[in-house]
Structure formats: structure tokens, C-alpha cells
Short mmCIF file of C-alpha atoms and ligand atoms in Angstrom, two decimals:
data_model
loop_
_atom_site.label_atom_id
_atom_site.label_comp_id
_atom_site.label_asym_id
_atom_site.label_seq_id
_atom_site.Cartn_x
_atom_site.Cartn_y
_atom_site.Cartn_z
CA UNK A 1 0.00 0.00 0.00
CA UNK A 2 1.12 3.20 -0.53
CA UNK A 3 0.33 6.62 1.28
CA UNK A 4 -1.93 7.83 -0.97
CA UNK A 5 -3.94 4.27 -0.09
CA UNK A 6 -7.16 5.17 1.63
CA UNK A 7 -7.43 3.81 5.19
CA UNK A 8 -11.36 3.52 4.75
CA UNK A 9 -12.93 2.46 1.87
CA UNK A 10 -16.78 2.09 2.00
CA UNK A 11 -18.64 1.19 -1.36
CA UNK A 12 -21.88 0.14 -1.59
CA UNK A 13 -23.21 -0.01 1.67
CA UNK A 14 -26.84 -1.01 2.93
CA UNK A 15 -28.23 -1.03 5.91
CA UNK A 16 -31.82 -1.89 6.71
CA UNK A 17 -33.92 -3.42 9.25
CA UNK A 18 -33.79 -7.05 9.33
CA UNK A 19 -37.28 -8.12 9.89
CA UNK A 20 -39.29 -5.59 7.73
CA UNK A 21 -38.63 -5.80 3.70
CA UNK A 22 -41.20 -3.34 3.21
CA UNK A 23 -39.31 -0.58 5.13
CA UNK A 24 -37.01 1.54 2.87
CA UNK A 25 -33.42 1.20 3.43
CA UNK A 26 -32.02 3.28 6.55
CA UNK A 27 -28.46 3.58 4.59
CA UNK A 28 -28.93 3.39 1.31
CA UNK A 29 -25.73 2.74 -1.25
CA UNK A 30 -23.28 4.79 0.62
CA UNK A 31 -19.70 5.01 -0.73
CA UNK A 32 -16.90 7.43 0.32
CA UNK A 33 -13.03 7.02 1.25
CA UNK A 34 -10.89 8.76 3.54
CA UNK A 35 -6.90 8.81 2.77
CA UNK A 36 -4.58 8.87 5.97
CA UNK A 37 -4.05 12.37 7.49
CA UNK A 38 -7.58 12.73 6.21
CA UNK A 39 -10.80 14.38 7.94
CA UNK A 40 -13.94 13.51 6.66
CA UNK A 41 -17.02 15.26 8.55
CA UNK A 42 -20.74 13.48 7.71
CA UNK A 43 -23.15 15.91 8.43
CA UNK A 44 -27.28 15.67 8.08
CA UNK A 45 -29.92 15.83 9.75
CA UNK A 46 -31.04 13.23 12.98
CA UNK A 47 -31.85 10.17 11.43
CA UNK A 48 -30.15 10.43 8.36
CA UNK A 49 -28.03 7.37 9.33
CA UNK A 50 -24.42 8.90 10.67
CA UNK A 51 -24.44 6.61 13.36
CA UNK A 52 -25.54 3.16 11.60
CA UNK A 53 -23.17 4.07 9.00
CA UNK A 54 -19.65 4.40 12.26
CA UNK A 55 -21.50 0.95 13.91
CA UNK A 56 -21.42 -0.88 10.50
CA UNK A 57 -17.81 -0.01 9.90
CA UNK A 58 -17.28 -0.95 13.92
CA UNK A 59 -18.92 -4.31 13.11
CA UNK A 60 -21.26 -3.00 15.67
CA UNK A 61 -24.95 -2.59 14.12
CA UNK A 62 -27.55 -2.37 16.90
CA UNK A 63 -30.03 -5.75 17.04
CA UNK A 64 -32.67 -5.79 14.17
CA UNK A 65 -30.35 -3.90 11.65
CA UNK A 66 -28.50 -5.72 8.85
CA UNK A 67 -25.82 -4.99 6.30
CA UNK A 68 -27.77 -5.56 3.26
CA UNK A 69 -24.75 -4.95 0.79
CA UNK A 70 -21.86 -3.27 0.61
CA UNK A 71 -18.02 -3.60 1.58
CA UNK A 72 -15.86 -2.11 4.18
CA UNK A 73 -12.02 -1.95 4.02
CA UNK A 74 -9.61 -1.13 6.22
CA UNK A 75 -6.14 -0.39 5.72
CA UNK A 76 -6.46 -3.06 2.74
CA UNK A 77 -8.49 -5.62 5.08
CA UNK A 78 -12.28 -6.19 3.90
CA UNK A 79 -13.94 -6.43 7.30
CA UNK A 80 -17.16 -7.52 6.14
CA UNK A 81 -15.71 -11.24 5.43
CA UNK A 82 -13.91 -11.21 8.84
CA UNK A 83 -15.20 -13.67 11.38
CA UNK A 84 -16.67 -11.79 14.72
CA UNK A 85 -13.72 -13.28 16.86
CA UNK A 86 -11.03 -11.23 13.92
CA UNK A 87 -13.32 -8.47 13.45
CA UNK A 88 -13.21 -7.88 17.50
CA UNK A 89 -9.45 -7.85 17.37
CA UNK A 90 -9.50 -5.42 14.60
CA UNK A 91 -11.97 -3.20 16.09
CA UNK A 92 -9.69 -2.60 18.97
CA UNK A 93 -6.49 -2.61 17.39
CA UNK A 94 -6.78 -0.33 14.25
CA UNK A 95 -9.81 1.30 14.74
CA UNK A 96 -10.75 3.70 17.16
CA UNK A 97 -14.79 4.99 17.57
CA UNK A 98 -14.61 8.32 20.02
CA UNK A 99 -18.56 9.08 20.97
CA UNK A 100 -20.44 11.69 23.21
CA UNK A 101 -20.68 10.18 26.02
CA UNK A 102 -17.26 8.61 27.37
CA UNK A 103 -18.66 7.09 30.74
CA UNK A 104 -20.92 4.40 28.38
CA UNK A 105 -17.15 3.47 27.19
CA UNK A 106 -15.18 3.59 30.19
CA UNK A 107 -15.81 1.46 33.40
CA UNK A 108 -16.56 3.04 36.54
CA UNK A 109 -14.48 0.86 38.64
CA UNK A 110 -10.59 0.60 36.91
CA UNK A 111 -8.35 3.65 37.36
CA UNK A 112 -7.76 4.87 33.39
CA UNK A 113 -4.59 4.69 33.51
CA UNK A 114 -5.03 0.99 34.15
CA UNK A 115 -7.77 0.85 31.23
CA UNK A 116 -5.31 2.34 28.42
CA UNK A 117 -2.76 0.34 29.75
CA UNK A 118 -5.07 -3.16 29.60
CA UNK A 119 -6.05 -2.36 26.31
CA UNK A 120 -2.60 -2.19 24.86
CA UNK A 121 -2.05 -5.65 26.23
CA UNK A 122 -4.63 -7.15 25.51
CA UNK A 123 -4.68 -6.59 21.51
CA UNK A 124 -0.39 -5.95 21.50
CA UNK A 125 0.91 -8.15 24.72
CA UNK A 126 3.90 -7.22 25.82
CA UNK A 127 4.56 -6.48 30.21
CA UNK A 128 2.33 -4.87 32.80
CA UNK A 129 5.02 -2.21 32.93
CA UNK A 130 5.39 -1.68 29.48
CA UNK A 131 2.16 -1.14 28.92
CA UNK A 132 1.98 1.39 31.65
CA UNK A 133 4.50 3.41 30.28
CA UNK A 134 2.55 3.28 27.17
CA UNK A 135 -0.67 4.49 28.67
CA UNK A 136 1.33 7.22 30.66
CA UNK A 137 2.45 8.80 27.63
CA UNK A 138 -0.78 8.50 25.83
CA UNK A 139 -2.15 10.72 28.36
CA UNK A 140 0.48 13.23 28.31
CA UNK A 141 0.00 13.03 24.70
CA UNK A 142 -3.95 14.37 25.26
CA UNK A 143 -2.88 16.81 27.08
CA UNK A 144 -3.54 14.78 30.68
CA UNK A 145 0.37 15.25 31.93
CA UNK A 146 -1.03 15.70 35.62
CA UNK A 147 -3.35 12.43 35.45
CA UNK A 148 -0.55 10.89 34.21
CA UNK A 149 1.39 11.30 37.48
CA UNK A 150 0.40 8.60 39.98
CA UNK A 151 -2.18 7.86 41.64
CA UNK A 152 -4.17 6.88 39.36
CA UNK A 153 -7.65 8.39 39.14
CA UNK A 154 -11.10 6.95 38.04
CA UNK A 155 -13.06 8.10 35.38
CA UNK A 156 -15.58 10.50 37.99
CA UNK A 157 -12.44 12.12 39.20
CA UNK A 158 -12.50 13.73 35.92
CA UNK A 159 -14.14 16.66 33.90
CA UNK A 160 -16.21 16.07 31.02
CA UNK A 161 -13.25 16.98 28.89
CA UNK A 162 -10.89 15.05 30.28
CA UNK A 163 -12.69 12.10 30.07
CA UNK A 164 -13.14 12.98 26.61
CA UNK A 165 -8.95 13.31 26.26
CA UNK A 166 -8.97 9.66 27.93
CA UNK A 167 -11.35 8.06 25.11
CA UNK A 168 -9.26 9.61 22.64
CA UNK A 169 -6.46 8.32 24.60
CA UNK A 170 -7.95 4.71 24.70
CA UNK A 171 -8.86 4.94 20.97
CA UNK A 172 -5.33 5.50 20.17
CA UNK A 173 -3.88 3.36 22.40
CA UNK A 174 -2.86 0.48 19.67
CA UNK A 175 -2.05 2.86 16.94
CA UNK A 176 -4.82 2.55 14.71
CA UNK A 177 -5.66 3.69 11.11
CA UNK A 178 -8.76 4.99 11.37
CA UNK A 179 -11.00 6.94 14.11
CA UNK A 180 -14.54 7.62 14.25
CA UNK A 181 -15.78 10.77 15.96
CA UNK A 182 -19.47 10.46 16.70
CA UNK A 183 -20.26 13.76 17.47
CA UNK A 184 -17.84 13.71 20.27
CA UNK A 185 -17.84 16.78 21.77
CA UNK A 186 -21.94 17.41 21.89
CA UNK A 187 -21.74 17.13 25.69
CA UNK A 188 -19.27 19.70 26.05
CA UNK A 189 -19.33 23.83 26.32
CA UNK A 190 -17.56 25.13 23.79
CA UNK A 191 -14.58 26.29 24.75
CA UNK A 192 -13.69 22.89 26.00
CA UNK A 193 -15.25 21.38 22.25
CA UNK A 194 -12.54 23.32 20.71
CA UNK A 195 -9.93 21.74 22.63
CA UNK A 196 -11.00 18.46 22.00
CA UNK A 197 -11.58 18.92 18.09
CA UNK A 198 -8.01 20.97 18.23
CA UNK A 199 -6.74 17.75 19.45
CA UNK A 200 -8.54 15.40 17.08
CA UNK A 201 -7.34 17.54 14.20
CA UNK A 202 -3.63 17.59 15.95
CA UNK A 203 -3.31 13.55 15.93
CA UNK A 204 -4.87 13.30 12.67
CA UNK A 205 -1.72 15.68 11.23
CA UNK A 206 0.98 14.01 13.30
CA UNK A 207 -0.08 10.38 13.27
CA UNK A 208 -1.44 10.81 9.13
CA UNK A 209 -5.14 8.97 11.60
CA UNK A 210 -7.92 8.75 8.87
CA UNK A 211 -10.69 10.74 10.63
CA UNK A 212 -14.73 10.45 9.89
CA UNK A 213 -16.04 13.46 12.24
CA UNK A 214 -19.52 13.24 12.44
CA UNK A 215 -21.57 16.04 13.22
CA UNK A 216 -24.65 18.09 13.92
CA UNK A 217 -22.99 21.33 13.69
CA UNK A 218 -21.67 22.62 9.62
CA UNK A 219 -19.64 25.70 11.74
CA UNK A 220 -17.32 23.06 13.29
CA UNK A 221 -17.21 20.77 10.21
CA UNK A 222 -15.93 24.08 8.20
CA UNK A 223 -13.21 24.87 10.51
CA UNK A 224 -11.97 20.88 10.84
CA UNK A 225 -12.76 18.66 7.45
CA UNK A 226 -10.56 18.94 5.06
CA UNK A 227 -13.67 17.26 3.02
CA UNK A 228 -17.83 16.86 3.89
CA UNK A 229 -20.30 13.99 3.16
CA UNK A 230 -23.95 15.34 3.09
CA UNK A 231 -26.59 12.45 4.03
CA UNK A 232 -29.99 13.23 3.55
CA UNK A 233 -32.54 10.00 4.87
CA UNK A 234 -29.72 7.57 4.02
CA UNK A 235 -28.37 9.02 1.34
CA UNK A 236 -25.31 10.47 0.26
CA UNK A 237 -26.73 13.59 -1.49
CA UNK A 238 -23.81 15.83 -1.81
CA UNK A 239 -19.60 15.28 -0.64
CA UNK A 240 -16.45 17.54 -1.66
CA UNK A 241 -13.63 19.53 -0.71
CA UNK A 242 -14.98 21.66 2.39
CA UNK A 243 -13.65 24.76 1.00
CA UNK A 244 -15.78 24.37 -2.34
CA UNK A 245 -18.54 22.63 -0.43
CA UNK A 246 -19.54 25.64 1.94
CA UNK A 247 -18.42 28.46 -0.84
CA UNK A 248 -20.90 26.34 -3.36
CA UNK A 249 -22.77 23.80 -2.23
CA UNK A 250 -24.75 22.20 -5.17
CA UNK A 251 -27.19 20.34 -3.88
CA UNK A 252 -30.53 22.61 -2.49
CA UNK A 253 -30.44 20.53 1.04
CA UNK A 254 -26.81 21.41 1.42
CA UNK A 255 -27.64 25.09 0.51
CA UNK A 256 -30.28 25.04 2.96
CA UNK A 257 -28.10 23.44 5.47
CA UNK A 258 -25.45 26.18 5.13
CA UNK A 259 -27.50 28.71 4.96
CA UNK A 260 -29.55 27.40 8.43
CA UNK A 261 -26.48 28.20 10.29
CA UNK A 262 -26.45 31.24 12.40
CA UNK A 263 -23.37 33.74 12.39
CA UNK A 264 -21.70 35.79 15.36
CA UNK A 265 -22.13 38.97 15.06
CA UNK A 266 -25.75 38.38 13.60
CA UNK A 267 -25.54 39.75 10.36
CA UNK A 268 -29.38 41.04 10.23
CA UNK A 269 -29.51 38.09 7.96
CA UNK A 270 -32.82 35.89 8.19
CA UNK A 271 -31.70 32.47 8.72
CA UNK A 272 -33.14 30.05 6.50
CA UNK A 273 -35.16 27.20 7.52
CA UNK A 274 -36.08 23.93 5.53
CA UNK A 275 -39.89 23.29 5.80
CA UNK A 276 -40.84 19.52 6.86
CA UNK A 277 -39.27 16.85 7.72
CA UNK A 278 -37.50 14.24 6.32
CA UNK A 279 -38.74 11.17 5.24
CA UNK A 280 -38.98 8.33 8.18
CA UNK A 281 -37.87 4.06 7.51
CA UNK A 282 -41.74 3.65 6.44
CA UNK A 283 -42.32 6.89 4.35
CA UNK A 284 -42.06 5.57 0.64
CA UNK A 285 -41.77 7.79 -2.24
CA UNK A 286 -40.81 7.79 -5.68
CA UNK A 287 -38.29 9.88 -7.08
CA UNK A 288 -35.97 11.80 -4.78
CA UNK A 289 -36.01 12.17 -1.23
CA UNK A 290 -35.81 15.62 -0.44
CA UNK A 291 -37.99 16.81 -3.66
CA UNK A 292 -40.88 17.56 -1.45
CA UNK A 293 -38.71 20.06 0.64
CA UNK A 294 -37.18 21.20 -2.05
CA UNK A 295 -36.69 25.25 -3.12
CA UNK A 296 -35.23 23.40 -6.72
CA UNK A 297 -38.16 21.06 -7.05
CA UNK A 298 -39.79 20.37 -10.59
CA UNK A 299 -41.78 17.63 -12.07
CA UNK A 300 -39.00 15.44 -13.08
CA UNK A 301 -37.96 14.95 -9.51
CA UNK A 302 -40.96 13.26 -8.36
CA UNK A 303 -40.10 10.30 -10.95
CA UNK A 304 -36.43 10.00 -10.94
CA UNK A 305 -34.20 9.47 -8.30
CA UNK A 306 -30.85 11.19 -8.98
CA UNK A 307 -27.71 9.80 -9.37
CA UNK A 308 -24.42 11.08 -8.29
CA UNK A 309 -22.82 12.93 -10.53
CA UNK A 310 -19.46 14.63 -10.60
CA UNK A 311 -18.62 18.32 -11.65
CA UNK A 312 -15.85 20.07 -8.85
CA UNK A 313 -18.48 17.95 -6.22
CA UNK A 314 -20.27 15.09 -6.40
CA UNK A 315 -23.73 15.67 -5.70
CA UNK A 316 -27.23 13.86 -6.29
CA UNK A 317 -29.68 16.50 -8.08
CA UNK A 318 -31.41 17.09 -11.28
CA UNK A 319 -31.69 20.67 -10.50
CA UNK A 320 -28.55 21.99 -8.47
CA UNK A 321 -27.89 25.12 -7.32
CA UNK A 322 -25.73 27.53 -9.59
CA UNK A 323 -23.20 29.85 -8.34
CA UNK A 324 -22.04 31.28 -5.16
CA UNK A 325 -25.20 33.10 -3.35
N1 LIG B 1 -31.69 0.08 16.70
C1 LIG B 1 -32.46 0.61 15.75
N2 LIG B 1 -33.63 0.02 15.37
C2 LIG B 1 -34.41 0.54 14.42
N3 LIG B 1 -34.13 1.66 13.74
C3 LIG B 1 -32.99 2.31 14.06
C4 LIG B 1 -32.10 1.81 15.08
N4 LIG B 1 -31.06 2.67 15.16
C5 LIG B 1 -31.29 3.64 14.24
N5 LIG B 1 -32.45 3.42 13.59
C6 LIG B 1 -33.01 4.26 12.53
O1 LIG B 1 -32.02 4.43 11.52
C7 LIG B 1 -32.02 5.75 11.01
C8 LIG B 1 -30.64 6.32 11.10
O2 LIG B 1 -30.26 6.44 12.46
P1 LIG B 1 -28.86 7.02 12.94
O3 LIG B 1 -28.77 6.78 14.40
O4 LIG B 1 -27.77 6.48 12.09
O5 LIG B 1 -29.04 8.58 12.66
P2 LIG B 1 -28.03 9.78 12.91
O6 LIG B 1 -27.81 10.42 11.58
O7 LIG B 1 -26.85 9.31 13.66
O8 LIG B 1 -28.91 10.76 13.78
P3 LIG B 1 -28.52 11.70 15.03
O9 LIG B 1 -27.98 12.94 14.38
O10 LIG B 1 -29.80 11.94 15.73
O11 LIG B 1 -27.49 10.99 15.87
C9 LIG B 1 -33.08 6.51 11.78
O12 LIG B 1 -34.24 6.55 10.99
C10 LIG B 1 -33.30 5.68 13.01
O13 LIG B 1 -34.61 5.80 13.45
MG1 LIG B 2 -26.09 9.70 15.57
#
């Protein structure tokens, strides 16, 4: 493999609910890549399957959802072939998911230093000690110097953003390829968000860490992706260079999107806002999803669903938008 290899390759992927055929898909076709040193930030609506996608690469679907088709690779390793016993090794070893709420993912009752350090042994052996000097300068390398001086403290010791420097801590603990931020820093004020995502974006430059960032919030996915992935209702609707994306987005939801977020100082500007909602698992429709929201919208949209198509972004629409606004 060479550097220019992505780290993630998704093509193809479907994810539905395994009991009910006559439900639409919840991820529909989904392909993207992310390179090492790479951020990728998915950003959509709630619902519009951000999360299935980052527990279908984690080999981690909730019960009742399936991978319908579709291929995941890894550093060169197609994980959807892997047996669960590999694909649990994997998982901790050269992937690492970062999500809101670090006390689901840490345990109450082992110090963290101890945690990192088990980790590290348990997918790379090696001594106790060793692997305490490897969790010791993990910490220092989020920031946590002063944890990282005995004793060692537990988890509730801790503020919410230093328990968010210990996941990302624990996810890097075995040197992965790849980490998935689920919107990680949601919890937090944001002062402290910007010190996390500063560090994300630091380890992502120094360690050349694929990152998928996924996110609620466009203002933080301009300042951090170096490219977006718009999902509308389990779609991938519009994806590009960031810089390009938010200067001229293409695709009306995107447009809407951007132009939904609110600037400081207000600018006297009316913020827009897209009417309706999107469609839920047992909504069907013909033709594409977001037509009936849609500013764009003409007949042909209600028959045909769009296909991606390239030209500077790749975006799904019959009618894009033209121009900067
Ligand atoms: N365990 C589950 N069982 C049934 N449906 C589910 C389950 N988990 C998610 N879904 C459905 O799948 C779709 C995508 O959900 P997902 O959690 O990926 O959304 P999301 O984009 O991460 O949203 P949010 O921004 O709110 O986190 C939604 O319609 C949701 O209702
Ligand atoms: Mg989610």
C-alpha cells in the first residue's frame, strides 16, 4: 500500500432493518473514502443514518439492523468477510470509535490509567510495565500530563473533557488507522469542544489517523474537514472539498443546510429554515427524497431518483444550485 492508499474504503453499503422488507433502506448505497491524514465530517440531519453508518464499519450494528450490501475496508483488510472473533481484534487494534458520552465506554471501577494500559495488552501483549509506560504517555499526549502522574484516578475524578482526552487516549492506544468521531464533543461547552476537536485535528496531522467526524454542527465541520459527506434520509446527497462545499454547495439541502447556520455577530440576515421533515424508515416515495422540501423542485424529480454525478463535487440532483449566493 502506498500513502496515498485510503485507510477507509466504503462502497456500496446497505443497511436496513432485518425483519421488515417493506421498510425503505435506513443507509442506502453509501460510498466514500478517507486517505490517511484525512478528515472527513458526515453531516445531516437526525436520522439520516451517521451513526448506523460508524456501527457498520465498527462491526457493531444495533439488534434488528442488517448490512444488506456493501463492503468495508480497512487499511487493505475487507472487514465484512472477517469472522466476529477477527473483526473484534480489529476493532480494537486499528480502529478507534470516540462518541459523546465517554462514561458508556469507560468502566466506573478501573483507574484509566489501568484501562489504556489493559487495552494495549490485551490486543499488542507485551509487560504490565510496558504497557503502563505506554498508557502514561498517551495521556500526556492528550494533554492529561497531571493524570498521568500517579495515583491513578477513576473516570468520575474527571471533567467532562478530560474524560473525553482519555477516550481519545484509549482509541489511540494500539495505533490505529482509522478513528470515528461520533459527534464527540456534543456534551461539552464550547470552549472545551474546541480543545478536544483541536486535538482530534492535531493527531490526525501528526499520526497521518484517517478521521470520519460526524456532526450536527456545519460551523465546526468548516473549521476541521478537510472534506464533507452530506446524508440526507440515508443518502449520500452531496460530498467535496470543504472549501468548495460551503463556498458552493450544489445540492438545495446542502444550501439550505449552510444557509440554516447562524453567524456571530448576527448579520441582520434571516436564517433560512427547511420546511418539513424528512422522510422516516416507512415513508415511501418515488423519485428523490428531499424533492418535497425542495426550493429546486420540478416535475421530473418526483419520478427519478438522482444519481451522483461529478462536476468540482459530487452531488445527487437534477436541479442543483448555480453559483455562489
Ligand atoms: N436500533 C435501531 N432500530 C431501528 N431503527 C434504528 C435503530 N437505530 C437507528 N435506527 C433508525 O435508523 C435511522 C438512522 O439512524 P442514525 O442513528 O444512524 O441517525 P443519525 O444520523 O446518527 O442521527 P442523530 O444525528 O440523531 O445521531 C433513523 O431513521 C433511526 O430511526
Ligand atoms: Mg447519531
Amino acid at each position: 500500500m502506498t500513502a496515498d492508499t485510503p485507510a477507509l474504503i466504503v462502497s456500496g453499503l446497505t443497511l436496513g432493518l432485518a425483519r421488515d422488507r417493506s421498510a425503505r433502506a435506513l443507509v442506502e448505497d453509501l460510498s466514500f473514502d478517507v486517505a490517511p491524514g484525512e478528515m472527513l465530517a458526515f453531516v445531516g440531519e437526525s436520522g439520516s443514518g451517521k451513526s448506523l453508518t460508524a456501527a457498520a464499519i465498527f462491526g457493531l450494528l444495533p439488534l434488528g439492523i442488517r448490512r444488506m450490501a456493501g463492503s468495508i475496508c480497512v487499511n487493505g483488510t475487507e472487514l465484512t468477510t472477517l469472522s466476529d472473533r477477527r473483526l473484534r481484534a480489529w476493532r480494537g487494534r486499528d480502529m478507534g470509535l470516540i462518541f459523546q458520552n465517554p462514561l458508556t465506554a469507560l468502566s466506573p471501577s478501573v483507574g484509566i490509567q489501568a484501562q489504556i494500559a489493559e487495552t494495549y495488552r490485551a490486543h499488542k501483549g507485551g509487560t504490565r510495565d510496558a504497557a503502563r509506560l505506554r498508557a502514561r504517555a498517551l495521556l500526556t499526549e492528550v494533554g492529561l500530563q497531571a493524570v498521568a502522574t500517579p495515583p491513578d484516578r477513576y473516570p468520575h475524578q474527571l471533567s467532562g473533557g478530560m474524560r473525553q482526552r482519555v477516550m481519545i487516549a484509549l482509541a489511540l492506544a494500539c495505533d490505529p488507522a482509522l478513528i470515528i468521531a461520533d459527534e464527540p464533543t456534543t456534551a461539552l461547552d464550547v470552549l472545551i469542544q474546541a480543545q478536544i476537536l483541536d486535538l482530534i485535528a492535531r493527531l490526525q496531522k501528526e499520526r497521518g489517523l484517517a478521521v470520519v467526524f460526524i456532526t450536527h454542527d456545519l460551523r465546526l465541520a468548516a473549521r476541521y474537514a478537510d472534506r464533507i459527506l452530506v446524508l440526507y434520509a440515508g443518502r449520500a446527497v452531496e460530498e467535496g472539498d470543504a472549501g468548495t462545499f460551503f463556498t458552493a454547495p450544489r445540492h438545495p439541502y446542502s444550501r439550505a443546510l449552510r444557509d440554516a447556520v447562524p453567524t456571530i455577530p448576527a448579520t441582520g440576515r434571516r436564517l433560512a429554515e427547511i420546511p418539513g421533515q424528512p422522510p422516516g424508515p416507512r415513508d415511501l416515495f418515488e423519485g428523490c427524497r428531499f424533492a418535497p422540501r425542495c426550493p429546486n423542485v420540478r416535475d421530473d424529480c418526483r419520478r427519478t431518483e438522482p444519481a451522483m454525478t461529478f462536476d468540482g463535487t459530487r452531488f445527487a440532483c437534477l436541479h442543483p444550485c448555480v453559483g455562489t449566493p
